[in-house]
PDB file of N, CA and C and ligand atoms in Angstrom:
ATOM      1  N   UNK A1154     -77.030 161.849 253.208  1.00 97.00           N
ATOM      2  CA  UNK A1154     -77.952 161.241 254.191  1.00 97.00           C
ATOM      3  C   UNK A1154     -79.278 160.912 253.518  1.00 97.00           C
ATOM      4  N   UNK A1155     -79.798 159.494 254.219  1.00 97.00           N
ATOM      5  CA  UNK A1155     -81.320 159.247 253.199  1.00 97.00           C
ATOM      6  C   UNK A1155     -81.986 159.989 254.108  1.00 97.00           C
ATOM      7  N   UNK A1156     -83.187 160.161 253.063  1.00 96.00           N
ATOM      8  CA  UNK A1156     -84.176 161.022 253.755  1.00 96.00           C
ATOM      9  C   UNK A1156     -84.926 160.559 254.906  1.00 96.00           C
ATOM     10  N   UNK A1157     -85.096 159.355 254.922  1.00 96.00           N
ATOM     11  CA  UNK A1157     -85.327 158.433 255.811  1.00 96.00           C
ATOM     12  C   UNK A1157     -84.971 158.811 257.596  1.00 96.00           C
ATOM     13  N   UNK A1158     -83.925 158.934 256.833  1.00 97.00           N
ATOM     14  CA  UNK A1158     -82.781 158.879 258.496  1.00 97.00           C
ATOM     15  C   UNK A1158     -82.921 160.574 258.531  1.00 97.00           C
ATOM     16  N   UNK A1159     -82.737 161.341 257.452  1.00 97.00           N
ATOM     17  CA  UNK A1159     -83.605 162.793 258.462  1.00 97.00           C
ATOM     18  C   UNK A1159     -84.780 163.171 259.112  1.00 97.00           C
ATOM     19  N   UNK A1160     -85.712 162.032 258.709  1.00 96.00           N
ATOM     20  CA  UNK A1160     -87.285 162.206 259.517  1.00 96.00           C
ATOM     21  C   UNK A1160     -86.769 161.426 260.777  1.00 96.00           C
ATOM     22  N   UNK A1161     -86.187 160.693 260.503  1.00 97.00           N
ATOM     23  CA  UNK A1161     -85.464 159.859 262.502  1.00 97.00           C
ATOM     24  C   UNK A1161     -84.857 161.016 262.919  1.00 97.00           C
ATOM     25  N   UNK A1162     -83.903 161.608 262.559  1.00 97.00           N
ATOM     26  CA  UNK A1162     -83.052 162.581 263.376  1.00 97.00           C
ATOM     27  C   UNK A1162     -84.211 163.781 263.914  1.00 97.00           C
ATOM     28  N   UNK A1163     -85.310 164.029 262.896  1.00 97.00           N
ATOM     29  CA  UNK A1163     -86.742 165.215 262.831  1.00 97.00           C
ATOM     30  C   UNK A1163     -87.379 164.969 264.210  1.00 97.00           C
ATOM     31  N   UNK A1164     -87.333 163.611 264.392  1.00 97.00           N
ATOM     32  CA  UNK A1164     -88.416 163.421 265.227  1.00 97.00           C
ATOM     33  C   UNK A1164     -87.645 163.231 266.731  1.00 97.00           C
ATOM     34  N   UNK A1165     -86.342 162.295 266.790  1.00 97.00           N
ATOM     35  CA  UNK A1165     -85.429 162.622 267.712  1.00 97.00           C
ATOM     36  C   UNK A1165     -85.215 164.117 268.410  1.00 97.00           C
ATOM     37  N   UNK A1166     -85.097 164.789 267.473  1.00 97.00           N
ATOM     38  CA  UNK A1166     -84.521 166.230 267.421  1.00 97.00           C
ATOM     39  C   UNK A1166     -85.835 167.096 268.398  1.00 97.00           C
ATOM     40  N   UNK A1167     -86.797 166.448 267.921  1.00 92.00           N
ATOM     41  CA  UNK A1167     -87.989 167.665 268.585  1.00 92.00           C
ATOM     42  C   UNK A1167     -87.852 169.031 268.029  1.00 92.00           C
ATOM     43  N   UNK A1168     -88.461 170.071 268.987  1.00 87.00           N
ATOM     44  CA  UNK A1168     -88.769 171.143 268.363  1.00 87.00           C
ATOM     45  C   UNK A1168     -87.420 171.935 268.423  1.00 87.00           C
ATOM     46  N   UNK A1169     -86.220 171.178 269.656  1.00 94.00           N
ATOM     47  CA  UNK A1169     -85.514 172.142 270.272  1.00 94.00           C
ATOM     48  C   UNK A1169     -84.556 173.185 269.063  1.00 94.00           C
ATOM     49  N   UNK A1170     -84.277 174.304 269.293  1.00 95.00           N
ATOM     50  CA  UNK A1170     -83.079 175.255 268.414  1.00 95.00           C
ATOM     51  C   UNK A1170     -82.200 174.513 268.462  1.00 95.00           C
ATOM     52  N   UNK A1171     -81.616 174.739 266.881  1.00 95.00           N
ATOM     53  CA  UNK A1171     -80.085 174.069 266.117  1.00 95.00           C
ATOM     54  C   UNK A1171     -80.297 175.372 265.327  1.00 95.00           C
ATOM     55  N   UNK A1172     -78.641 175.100 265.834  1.00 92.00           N
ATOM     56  CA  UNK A1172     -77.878 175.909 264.884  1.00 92.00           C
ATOM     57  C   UNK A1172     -77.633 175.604 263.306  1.00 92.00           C
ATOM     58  N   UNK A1173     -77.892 174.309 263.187  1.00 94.00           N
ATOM     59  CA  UNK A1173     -77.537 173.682 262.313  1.00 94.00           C
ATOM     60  C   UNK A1173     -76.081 173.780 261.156  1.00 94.00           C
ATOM     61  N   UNK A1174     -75.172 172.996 262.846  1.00 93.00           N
ATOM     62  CA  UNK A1174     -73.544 172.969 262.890  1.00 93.00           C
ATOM     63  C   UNK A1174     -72.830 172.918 261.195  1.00 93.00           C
ATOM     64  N   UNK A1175     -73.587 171.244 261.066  1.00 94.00           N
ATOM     65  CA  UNK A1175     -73.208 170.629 259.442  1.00 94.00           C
ATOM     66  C   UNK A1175     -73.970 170.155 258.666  1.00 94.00           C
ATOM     67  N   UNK A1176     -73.925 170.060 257.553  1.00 96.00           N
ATOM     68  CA  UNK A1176     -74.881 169.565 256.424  1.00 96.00           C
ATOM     69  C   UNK A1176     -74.611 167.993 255.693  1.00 96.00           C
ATOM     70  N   UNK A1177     -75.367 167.418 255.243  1.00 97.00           N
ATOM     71  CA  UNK A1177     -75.116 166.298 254.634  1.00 97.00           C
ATOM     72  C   UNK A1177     -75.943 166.620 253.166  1.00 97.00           C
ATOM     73  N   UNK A1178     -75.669 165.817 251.985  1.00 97.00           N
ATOM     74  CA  UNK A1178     -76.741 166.003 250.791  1.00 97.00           C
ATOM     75  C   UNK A1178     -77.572 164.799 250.836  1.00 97.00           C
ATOM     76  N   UNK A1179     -79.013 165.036 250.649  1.00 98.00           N
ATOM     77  CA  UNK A1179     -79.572 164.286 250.941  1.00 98.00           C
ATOM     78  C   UNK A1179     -80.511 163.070 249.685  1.00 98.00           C
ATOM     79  N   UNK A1180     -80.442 162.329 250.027  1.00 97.00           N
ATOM     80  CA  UNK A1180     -80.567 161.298 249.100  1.00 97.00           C
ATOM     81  C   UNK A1180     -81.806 160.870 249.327  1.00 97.00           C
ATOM     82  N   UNK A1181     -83.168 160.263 248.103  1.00 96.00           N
ATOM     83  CA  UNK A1181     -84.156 160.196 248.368  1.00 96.00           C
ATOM     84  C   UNK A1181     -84.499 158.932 247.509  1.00 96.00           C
ATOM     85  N   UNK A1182     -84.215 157.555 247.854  1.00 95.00           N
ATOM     86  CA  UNK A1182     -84.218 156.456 246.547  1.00 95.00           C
ATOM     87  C   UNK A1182     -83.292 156.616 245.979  1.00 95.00           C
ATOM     88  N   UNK A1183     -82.063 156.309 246.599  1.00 95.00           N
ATOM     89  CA  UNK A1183     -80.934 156.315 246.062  1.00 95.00           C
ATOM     90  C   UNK A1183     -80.250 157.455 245.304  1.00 95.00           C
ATOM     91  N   UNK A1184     -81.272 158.365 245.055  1.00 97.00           N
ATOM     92  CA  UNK A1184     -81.115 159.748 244.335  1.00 97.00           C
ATOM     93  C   UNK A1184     -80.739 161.176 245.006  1.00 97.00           C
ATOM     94  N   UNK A1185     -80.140 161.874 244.619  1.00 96.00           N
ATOM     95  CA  UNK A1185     -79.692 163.219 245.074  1.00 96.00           C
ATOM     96  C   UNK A1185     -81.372 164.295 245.344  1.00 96.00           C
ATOM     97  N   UNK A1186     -81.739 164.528 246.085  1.00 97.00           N
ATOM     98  CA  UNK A1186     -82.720 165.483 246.168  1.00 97.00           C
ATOM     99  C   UNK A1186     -82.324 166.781 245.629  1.00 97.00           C
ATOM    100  N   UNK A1187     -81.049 167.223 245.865  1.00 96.00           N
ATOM    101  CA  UNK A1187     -80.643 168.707 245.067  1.00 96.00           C
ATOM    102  C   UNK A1187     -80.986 169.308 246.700  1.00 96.00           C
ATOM    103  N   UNK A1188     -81.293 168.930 247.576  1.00 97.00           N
ATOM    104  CA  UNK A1188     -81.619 169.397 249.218  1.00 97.00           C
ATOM    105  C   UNK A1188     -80.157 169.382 250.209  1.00 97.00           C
ATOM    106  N   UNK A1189     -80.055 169.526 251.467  1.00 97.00           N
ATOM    107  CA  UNK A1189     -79.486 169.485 252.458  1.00 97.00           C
ATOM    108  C   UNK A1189     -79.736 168.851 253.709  1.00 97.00           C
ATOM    109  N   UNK A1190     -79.306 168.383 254.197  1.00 97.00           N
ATOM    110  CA  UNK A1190     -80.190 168.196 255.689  1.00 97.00           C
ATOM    111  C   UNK A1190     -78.846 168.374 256.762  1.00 97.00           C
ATOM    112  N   UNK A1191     -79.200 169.011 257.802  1.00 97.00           N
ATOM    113  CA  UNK A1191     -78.887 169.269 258.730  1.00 97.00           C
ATOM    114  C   UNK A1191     -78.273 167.781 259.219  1.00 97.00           C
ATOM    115  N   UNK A1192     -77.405 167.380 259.833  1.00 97.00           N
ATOM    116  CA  UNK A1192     -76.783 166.206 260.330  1.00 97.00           C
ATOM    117  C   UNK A1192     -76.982 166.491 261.802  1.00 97.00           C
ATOM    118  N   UNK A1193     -77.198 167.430 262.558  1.00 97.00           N
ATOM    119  CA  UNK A1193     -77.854 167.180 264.245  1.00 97.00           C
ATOM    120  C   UNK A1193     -79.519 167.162 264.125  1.00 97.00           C
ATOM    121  N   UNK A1194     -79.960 167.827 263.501  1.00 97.00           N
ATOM    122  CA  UNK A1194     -81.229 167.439 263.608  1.00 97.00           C
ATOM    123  C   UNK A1194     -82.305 167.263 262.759  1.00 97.00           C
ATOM    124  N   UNK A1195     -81.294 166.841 262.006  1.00 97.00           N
ATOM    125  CA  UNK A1195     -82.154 166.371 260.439  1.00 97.00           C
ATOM    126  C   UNK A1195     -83.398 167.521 259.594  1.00 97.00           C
ATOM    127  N   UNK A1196     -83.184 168.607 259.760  1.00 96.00           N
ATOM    128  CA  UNK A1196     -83.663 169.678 259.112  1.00 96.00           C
ATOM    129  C   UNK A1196     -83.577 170.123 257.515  1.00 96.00           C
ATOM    130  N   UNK A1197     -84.317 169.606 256.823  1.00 96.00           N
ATOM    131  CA  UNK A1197     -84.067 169.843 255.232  1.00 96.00           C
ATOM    132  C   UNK A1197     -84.177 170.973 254.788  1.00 96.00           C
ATOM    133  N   UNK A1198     -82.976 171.437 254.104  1.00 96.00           N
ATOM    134  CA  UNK A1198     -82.969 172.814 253.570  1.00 96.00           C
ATOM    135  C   UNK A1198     -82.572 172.966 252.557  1.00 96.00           C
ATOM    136  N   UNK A1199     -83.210 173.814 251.202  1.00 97.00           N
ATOM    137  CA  UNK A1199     -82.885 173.864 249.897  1.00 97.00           C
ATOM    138  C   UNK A1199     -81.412 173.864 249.535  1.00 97.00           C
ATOM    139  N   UNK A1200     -80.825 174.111 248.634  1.00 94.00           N
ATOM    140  CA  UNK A1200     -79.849 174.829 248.392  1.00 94.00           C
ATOM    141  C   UNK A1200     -79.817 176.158 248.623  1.00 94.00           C
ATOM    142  N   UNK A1201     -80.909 176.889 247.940  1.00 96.00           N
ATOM    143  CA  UNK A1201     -80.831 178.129 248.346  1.00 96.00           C
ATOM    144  C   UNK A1201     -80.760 178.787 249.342  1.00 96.00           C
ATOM    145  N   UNK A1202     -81.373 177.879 250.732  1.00 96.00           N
ATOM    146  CA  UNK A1202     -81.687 177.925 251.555  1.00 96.00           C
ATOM    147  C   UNK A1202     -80.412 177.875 252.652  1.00 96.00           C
ATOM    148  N   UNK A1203     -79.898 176.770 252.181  1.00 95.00           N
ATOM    149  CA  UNK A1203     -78.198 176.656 252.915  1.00 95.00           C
ATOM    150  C   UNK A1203     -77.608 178.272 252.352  1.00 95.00           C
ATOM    151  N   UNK A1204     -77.687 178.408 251.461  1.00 94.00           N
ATOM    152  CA  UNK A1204     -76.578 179.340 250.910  1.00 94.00           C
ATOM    153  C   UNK A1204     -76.402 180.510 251.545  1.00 94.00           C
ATOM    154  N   UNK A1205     -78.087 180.643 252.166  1.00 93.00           N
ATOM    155  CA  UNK A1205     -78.182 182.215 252.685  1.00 93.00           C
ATOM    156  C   UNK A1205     -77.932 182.222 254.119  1.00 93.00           C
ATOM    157  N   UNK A1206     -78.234 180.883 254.643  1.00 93.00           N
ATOM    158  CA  UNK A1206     -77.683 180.368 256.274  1.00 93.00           C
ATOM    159  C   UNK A1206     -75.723 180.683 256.227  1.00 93.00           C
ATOM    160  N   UNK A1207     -75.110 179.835 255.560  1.00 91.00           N
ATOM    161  CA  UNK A1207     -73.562 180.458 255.130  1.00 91.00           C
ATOM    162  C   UNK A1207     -73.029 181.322 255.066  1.00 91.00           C
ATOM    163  N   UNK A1208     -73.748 182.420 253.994  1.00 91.00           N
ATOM    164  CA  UNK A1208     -73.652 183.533 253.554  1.00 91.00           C
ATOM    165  C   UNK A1208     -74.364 184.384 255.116  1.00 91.00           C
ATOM    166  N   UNK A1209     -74.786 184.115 255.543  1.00 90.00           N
ATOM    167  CA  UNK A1209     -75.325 184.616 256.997  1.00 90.00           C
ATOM    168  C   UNK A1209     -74.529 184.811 258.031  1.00 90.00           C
ATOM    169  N   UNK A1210     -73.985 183.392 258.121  1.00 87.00           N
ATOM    170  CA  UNK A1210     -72.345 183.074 258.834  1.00 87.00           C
ATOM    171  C   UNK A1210     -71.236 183.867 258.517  1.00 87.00           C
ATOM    172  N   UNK A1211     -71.115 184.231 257.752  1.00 79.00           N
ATOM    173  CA  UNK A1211     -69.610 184.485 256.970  1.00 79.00           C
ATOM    174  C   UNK A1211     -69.593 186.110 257.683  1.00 79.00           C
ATOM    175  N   UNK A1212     -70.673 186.796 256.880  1.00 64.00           N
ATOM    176  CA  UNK A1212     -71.132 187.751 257.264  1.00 64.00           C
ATOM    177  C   UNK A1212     -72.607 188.510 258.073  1.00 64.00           C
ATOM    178  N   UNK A1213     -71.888 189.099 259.439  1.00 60.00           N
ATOM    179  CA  UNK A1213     -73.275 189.383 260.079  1.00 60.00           C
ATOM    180  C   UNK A1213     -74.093 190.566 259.629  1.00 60.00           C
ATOM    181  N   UNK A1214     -73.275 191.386 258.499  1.00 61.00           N
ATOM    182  CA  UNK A1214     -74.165 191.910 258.051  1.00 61.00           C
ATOM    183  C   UNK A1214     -74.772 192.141 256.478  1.00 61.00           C
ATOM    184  N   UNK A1215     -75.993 191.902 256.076  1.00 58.00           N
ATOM    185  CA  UNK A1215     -76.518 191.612 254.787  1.00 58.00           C
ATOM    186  C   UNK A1215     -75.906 192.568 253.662  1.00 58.00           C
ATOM    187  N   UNK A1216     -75.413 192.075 252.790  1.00 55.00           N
ATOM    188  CA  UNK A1216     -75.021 192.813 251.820  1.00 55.00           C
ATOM    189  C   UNK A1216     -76.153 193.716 250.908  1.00 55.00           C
ATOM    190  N   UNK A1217     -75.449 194.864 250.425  1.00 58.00           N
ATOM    191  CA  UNK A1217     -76.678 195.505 249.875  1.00 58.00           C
ATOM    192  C   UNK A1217     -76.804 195.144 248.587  1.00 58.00           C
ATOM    193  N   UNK A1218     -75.996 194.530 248.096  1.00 58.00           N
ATOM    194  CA  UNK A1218     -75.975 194.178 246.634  1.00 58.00           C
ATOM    195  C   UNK A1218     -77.000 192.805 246.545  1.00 58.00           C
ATOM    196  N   UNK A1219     -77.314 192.193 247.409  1.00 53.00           N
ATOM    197  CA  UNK A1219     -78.669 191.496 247.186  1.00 53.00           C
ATOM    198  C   UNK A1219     -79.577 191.847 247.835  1.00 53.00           C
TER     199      UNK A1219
HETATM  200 ZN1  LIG B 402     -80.027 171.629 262.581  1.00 97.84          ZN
END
């Protein structure tokens, strides 16, 4: 997704809570940002950032090894 079209979905979206269902990779000038964005409400999130949302999902409770 261009980044473009995640500040439309940002501003569409408002403040309301997402779960933030699915991800797209997000493209910035034709280029890979190395980012995420949320595909309901256009919310940009690192990689790292997805990983720990996933890893969140998978399991509800935090591992002690990180
Ligand atoms: Zn979202």
């Amino acid at each position: 997704m261009k980044r473009k079209r995640a500040l439309q979905l940002q501003e569409e979206w408002s403040d309301k809570p997402c779960p933030h269902p699915a991800f797209a990779k997000e493209y910035d000038l034709g280029k890979r940002t190395g980012n995420f964005v949320c595909t309901q409400c256009g919310s940009t999130l690192t990689f790292r950032e997805k990983g720990q949302l996933m890893a969140s999902r998978r399991s509800p409770e935090p591992s002690p090894d990180e």
